[in-house]
XYZ file of C-alpha atoms in Angstrom:
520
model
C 71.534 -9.464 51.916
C 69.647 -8.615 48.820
C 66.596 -6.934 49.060
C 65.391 -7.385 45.511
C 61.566 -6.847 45.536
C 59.351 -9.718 45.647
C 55.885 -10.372 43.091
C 53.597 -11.608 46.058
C 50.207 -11.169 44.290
C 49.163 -13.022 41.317
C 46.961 -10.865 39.524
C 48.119 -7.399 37.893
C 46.961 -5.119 35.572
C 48.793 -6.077 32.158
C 51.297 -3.872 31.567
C 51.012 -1.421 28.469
C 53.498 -1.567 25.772
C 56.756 -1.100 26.862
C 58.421 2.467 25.773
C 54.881 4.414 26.416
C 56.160 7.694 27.415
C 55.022 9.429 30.256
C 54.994 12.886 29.387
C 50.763 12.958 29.107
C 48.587 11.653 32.197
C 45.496 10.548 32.144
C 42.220 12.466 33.412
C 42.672 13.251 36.960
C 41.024 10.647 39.588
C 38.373 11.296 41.768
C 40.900 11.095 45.079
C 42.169 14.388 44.510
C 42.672 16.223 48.298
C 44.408 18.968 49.524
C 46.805 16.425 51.910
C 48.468 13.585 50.851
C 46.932 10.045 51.174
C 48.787 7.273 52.027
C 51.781 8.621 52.015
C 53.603 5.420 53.733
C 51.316 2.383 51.456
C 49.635 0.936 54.563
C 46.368 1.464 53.478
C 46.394 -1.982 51.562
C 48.631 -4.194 53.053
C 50.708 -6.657 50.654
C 50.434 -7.191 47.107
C 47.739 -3.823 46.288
C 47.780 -3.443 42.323
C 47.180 0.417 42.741
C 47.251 1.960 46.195
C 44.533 3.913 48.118
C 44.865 7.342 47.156
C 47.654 6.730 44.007
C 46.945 6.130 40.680
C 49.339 4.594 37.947
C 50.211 5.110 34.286
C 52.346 3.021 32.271
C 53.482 -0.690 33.044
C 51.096 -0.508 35.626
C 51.826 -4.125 36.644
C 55.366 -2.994 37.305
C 53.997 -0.835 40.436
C 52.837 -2.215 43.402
C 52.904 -2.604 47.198
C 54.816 -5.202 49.522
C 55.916 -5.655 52.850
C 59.019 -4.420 54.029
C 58.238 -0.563 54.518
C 60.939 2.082 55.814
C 58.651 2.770 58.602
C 55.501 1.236 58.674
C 55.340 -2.759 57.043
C 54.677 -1.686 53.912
C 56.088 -0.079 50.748
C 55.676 1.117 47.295
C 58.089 -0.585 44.561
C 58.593 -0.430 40.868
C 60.360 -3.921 39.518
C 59.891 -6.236 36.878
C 61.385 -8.993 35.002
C 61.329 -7.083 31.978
C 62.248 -3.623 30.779
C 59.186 -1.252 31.767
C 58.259 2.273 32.126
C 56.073 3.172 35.291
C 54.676 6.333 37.124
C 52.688 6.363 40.668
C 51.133 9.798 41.182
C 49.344 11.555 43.286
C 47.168 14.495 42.434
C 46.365 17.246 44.971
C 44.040 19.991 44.357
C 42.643 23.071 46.640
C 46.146 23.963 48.113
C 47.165 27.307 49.875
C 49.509 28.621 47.196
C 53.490 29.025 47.968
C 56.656 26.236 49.351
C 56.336 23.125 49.917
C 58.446 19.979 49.895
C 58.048 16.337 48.864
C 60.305 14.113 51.341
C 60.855 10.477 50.250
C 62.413 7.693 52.336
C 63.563 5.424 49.150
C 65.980 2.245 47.923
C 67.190 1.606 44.559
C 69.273 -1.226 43.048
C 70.487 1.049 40.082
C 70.729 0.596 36.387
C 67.674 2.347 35.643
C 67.388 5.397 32.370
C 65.821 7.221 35.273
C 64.405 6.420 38.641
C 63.262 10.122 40.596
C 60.958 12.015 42.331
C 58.897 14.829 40.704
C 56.737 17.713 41.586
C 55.041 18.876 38.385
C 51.793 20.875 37.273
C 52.324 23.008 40.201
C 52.278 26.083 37.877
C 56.211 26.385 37.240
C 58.742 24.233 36.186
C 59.015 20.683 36.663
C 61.168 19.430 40.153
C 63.003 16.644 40.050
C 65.136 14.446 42.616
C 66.864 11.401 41.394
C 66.829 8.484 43.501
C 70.388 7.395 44.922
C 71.588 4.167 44.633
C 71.080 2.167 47.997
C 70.281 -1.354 47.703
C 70.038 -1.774 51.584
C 70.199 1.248 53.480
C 66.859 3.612 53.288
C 68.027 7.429 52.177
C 65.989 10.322 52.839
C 65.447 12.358 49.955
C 63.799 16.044 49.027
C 62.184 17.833 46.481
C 61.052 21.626 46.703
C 58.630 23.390 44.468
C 56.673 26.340 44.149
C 52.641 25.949 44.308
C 51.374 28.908 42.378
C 47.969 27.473 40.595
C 46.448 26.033 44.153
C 47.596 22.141 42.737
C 50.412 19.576 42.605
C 50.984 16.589 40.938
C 53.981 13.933 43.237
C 55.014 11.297 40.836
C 57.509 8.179 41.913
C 59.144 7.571 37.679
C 60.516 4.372 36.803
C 62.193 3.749 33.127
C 63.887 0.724 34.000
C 65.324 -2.205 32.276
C 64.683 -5.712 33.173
C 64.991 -6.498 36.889
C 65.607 -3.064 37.700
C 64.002 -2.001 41.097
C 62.854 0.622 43.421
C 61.716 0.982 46.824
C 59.840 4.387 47.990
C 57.931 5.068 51.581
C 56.426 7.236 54.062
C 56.320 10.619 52.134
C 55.063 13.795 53.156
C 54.046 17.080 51.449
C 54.979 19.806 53.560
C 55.410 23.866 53.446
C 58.449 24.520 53.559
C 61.531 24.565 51.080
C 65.047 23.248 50.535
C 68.608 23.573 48.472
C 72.276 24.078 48.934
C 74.066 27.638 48.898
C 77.715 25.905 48.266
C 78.350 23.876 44.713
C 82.084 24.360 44.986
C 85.508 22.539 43.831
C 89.170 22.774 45.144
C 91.079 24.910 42.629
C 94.533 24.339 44.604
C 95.818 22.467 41.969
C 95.244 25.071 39.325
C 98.418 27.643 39.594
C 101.139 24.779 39.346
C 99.163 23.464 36.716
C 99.193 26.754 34.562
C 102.742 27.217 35.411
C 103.488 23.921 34.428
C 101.814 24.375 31.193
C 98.426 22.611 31.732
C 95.415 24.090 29.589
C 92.089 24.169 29.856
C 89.129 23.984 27.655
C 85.308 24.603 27.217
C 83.312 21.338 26.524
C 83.303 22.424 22.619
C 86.939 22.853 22.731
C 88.292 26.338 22.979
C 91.464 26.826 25.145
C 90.028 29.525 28.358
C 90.773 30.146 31.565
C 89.855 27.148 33.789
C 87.824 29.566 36.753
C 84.992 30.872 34.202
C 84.603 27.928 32.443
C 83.721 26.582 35.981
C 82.252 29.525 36.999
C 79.664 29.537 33.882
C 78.281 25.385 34.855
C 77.685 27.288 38.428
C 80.352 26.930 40.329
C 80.355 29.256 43.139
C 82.792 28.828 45.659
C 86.219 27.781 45.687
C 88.612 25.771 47.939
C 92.503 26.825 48.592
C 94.901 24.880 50.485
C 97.709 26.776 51.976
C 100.579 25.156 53.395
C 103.520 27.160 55.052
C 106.544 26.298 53.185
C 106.296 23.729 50.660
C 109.327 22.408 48.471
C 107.719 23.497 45.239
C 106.427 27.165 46.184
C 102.718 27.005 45.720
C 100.274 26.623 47.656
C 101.808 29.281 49.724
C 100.582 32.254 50.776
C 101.483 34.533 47.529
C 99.899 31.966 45.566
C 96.728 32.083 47.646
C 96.598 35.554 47.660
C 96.761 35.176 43.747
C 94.527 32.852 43.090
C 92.479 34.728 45.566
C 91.628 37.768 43.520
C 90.610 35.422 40.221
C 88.263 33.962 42.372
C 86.519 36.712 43.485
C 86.584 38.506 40.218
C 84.243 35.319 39.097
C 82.167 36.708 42.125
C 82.575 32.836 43.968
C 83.120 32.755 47.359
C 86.604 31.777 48.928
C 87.087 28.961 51.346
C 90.689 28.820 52.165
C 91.879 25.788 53.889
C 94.686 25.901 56.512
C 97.094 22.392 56.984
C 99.412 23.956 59.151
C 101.898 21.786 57.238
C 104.670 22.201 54.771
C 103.054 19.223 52.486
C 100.188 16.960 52.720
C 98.038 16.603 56.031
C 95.077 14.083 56.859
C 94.315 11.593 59.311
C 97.771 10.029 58.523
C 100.125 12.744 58.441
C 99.802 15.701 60.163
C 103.420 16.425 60.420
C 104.720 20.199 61.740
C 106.535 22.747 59.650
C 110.164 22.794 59.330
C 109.619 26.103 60.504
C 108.022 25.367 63.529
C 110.184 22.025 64.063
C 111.099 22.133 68.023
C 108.836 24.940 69.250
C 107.275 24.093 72.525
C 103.584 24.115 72.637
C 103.114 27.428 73.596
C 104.980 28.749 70.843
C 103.173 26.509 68.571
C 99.706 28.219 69.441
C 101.375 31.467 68.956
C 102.428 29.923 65.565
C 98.637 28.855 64.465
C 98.108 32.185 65.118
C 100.048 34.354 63.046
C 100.172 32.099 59.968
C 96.784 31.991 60.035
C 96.310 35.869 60.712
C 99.131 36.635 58.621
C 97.348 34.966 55.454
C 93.834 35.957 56.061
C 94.629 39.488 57.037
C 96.475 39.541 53.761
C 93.893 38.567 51.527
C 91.539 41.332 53.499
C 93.730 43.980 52.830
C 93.684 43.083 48.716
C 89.998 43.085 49.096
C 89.249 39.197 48.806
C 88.336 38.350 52.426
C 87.859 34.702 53.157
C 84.546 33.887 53.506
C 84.989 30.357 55.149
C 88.401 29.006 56.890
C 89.176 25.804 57.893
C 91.265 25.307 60.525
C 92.830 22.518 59.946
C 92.872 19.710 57.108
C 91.225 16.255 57.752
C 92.333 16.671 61.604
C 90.782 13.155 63.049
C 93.688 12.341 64.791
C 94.245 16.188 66.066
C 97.144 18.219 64.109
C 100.645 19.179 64.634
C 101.875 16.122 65.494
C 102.421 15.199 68.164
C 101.729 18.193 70.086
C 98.104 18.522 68.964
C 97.384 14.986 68.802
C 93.914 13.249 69.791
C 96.079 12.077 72.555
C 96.115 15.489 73.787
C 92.941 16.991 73.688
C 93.217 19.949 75.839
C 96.160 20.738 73.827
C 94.246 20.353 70.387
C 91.433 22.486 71.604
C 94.081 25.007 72.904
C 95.512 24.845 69.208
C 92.318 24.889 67.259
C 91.099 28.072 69.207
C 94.306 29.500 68.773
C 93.260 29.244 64.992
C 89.573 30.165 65.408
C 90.724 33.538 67.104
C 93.013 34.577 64.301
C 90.150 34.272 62.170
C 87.903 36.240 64.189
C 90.060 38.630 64.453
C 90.701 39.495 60.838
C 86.506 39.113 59.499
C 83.847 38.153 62.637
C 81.891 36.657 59.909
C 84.363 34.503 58.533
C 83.069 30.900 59.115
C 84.844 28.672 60.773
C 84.446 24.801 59.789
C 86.072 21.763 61.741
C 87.512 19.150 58.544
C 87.140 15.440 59.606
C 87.903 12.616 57.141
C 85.718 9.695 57.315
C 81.894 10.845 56.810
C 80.420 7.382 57.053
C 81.711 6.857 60.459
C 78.926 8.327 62.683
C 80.163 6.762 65.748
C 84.062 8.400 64.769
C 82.289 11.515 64.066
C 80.553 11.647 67.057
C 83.923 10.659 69.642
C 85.660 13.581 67.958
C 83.106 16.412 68.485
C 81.989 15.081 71.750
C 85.425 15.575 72.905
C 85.700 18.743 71.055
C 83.052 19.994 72.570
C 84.031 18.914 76.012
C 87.135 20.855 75.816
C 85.549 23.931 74.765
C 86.516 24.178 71.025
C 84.973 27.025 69.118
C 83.574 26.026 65.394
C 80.915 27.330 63.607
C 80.289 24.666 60.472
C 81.014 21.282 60.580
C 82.684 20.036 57.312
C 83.369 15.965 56.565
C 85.213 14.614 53.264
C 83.207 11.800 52.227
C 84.501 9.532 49.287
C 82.055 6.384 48.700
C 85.212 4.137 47.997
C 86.296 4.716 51.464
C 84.099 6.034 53.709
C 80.991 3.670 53.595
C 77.809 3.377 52.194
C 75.527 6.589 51.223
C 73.143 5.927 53.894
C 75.821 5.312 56.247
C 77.197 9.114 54.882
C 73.448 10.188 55.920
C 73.237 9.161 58.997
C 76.192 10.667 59.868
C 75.971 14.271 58.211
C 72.494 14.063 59.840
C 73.801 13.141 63.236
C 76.129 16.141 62.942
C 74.151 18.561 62.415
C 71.570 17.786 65.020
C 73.586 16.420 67.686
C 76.036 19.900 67.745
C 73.445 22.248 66.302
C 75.932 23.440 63.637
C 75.666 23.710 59.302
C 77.389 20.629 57.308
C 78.912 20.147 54.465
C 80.886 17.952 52.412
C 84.613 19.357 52.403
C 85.592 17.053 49.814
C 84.124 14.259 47.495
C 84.514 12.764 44.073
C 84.014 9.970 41.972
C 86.348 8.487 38.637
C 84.888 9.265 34.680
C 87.421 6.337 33.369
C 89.424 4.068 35.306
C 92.872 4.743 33.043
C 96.125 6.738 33.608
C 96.826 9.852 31.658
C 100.166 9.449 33.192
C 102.439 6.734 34.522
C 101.491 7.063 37.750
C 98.790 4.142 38.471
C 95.432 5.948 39.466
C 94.008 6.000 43.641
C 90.965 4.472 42.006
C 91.676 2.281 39.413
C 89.583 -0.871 39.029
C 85.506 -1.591 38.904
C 85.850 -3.794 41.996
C 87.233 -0.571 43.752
C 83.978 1.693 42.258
C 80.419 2.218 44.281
C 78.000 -0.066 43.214
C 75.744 1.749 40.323
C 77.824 4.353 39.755
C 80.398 3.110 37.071
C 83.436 4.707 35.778
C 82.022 6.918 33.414
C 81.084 11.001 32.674
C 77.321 10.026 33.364
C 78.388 7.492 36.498
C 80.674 10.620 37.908
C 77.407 13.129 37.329
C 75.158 10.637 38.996
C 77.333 10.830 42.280
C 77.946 14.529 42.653
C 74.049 14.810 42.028
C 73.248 11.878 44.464
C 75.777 12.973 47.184
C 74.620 17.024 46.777
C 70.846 15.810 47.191
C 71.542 13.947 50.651
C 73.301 17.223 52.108
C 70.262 19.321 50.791
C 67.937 16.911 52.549
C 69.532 17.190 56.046
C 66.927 18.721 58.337
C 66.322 22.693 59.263
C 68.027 23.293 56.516
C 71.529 22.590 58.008
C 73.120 21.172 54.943
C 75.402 24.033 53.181
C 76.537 21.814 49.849
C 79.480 20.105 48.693
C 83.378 20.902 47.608
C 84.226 18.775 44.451
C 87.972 17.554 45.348
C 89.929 18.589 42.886
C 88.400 20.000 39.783
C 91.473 21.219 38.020
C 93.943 18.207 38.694
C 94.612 16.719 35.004
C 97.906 15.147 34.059
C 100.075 17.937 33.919
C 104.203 17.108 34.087
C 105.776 18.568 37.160
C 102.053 19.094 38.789
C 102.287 15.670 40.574
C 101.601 14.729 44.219
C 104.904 15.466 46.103
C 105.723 19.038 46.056
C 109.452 17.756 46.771
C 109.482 15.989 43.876
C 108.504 17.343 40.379
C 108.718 13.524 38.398
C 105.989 12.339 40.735
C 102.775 11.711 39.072
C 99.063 12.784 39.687
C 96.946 9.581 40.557
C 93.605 11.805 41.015
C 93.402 12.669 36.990
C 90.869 10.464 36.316
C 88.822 12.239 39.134
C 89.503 15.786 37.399
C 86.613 17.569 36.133
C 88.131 18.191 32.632
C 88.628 15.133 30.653
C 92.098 13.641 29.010
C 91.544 16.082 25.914
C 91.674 18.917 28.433
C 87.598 19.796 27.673
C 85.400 20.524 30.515
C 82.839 17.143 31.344
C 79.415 17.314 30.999
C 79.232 16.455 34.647
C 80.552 19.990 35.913
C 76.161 20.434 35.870
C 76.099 19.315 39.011
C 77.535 22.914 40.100
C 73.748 23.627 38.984
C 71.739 21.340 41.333
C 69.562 23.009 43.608
């Protein structure tokens, strides 16, 4: 179902000349108040040329109101059958100075220059929030700012080619403010790489070291995989333990990731150590135990304490097959605390996040905690990979991070996500995501497409409520095509298919998109 916005009045105000910036705004209107007006257009009903309380600049006839609201039956949207350049504001005078926060319920069919939210003449910088690309499902978004001069402007922006739309509703102005403490990446990749010869560059060019070349876009936390034995060597716990102490001399925090695995775990292989091969379940929970100890206690004595552990890697269907399957959920819980007390017992402040795959599926979500819950699980941050490709629609990814966080009173975050700059191989191993029918609609296969979703994706976990919403890991920033640094850690001629989801490009130089480690 489309939901392409309909002209339903006849007369408009003719449009200015298309390309009129919108950097100046006219004298300010008359309707300035110290609350916002008509925050959810149902003041006017269909087809109002300028709603009560708003005022327009621009292609004015390219903004108007229509049924169809988020909440109400009506809504603000920007469209027309030509290229245009819009702005519905909203000027408010006499407030109390100090936070406040713009919330937006809003729709976009992509393809726009820009489509966002701004707070501006507030008496600091400018705040922007761009508006995702949903053309069904509504997705709340937020913008913080700082009132220092006693006034605000709230602008909806449209520069938009022709037949580009927007949808925008029930906003409110609120004290209060928002952001995300976690713009992070999984590094695991990075010490095979090195070893393997892989190099790394600064967006100009110059060969560096990979971690402050991240570190100086704002990357502040980093994710590390540690498996038990693997074929190859790394990953292990001398190479966490390394990699450990680079990470902290960037001053990023460490999130180290246990999969209780030899090799690869998720929700389709969660296969035991070779070490561990045969133990009974008892003597598995002592084993979750002093791996997990063993490692963190480690990196505590070298003075690089975790500061988040998972337990556990993408663990829908439990972990430790099949011991610590779903199947058996008093023996998962008896497993997962088994991990949760070895952390504990190195750092008490250590977080402790629960990894599902999935983070579309609310109802998936919800079965798992629930039963979690039931059995008396100890967790202290939810965490959910989310890739748009496979796990559903952004709203859908909403809904569910929202659900999450209310319905178990815990922090979120996205454990993993990422999105393709080119659709080519920089090897000869065909690519996970390789084709535009396999991409997100409005987010294409390129540097500014990849930017657009890290952006998009960070803004919807800073916008879950009571400020619940920790940030995102970017999975896996240092993965380029690198001989010998391929998928199976048993075999050294397999190939990387993730390279085109790297944050350095096929020349080795950082991508501009690595500025979404700055978003708020």
């Amino acid at each position: 179902m489309k939901f392409h916005p309909r002209r339903t009045i006849t007369a408009l105000l003719p449009p200015l000349a298309a390309g009129l910036a919108l950097t100046a705004l006219p004298a300010q209107t008359a309707q300035a108040a110290s609350t916002l007006t008509n925050g959810g257009f149902e003041s006017d009903g269909t087809g109002a040329a300028v709603p009560a309380g708003w005022s327009e600049y621009g292609d004015t006839g390219a903004s108007y109101t229509e049924a169809g609201g988020h909440g109400g039956s009506y809504r603000l949207s920007h469209y027309s059958a030509s290229a245009y350049k819009v702005e519905t504001y909203q000027y408010l005078s006499g407030l109390a100075n100090g936070n406040y926060t713009l919330t937006a319920w809003v729709r976009s069919g992509g393809g726009q220059k820009a489509a966002y939210m701004a707070l501006k003449n507030c008496g600091g910088a400018e705040q922007r929030t761009d508006l995702p690309v949903s053309s069904s499902g509504w997705i709340r978004i937020v913008t913080p700012v700082k009132v220092s001069n006693n006034q605000c402007t709230i602008s909806v922006n449209s520069d938009a080619n022709a037949g580009n739309w927007i949808n925008v509703d029930d906003l409110t102005f609120t004290p209060g403010t928002t952001g995300t403490s976690i713009h992070g990446a999984d590094i695991s990749s990075l010490a095979k790489s090195e070893a393997k010869g892989g190099v790394y560059r600064t967006g100009p060019g110059t060969a560096g070291d990979a971690l402050p070349i991240l570190t100086s876009y704002g990357m502040n936390y980093a994710r590390l995989k540690v498996w038990v034995n693997p074929a190859d060597g790394f990953n292990d716990k001398a190479h966490v333990l390394a990699m450990a102490k680079r990470v902290k001399a960037q001053g990023m925090k460490l999130l180290v990731d246990f999969h209780y695995s030899d090799t690869w775990a998720d929700p389709g292989a969660q296969k035991k150590p070779a070490a561990w091969s045969g133990h009974t379940y008892s003597q598995l929970k002592t084993d979750v135990y002093t791996h997990t100890y063993d490692v963190l206690n480690a990196l505590k004595a070298q003075g690089t304490t975790a500061d988040m552990v998972q337990v556990g890697n993408e663990i829908n269907g439990g972990m430790l097959w099949s011991e610590g399957s779903t199947d058996n959920w008093t023996q998962l819980a008896g497993l997962l605390n088994s991990g949760y007390s070895a952390v504990k017992a190195v750092n008490p402040s250590t977080l402790v996040a629960l990894h599902l795959a999935k983070g579309g599926d609310k109802a998936g979500t919800e079965w798992w905690f629930d039963n979690a819950v039931a059995q008396g699980v100890k967790f202290d941050v939810i965490g959910l990979s989310y890739y748009g490709y496979w796990h559903g629609a952004l709203s859908d990814f909403q809904t569910t991070l929202d659900d999450a966080a209310a319905r178990y009173g815990k922090p979120v975050f996205v454990a993993e996500t990422a999105y393709p700059f080119r659709l080519d191989s920089d090897d000869a191993l065909t690519n996970q995501i390789d084709t535009t029918g396999e991409l997100v609609p409005g987010y294409p296969a390129t540097v500014a497409g990849q930017t657009k979703w890290m952006n998009d994706v960070t803004s919807i976990v800073e916008a879950v409520p009571n400020g619940r919403g920790l940030g995102v890991f970017y999975w896996e920033a240092t993965w380029t095509a690198v001989p010998g640094n391929g998928w199976d850690p048993a075999d050294a001629g397999s190939g990387n298919g993730w390279e085109n989801q790297a944050l350095f490009g096929y020349d080795d130089k950082a991508l501009s998109s690595m500025t979404w480690f700055s978003h708020r």
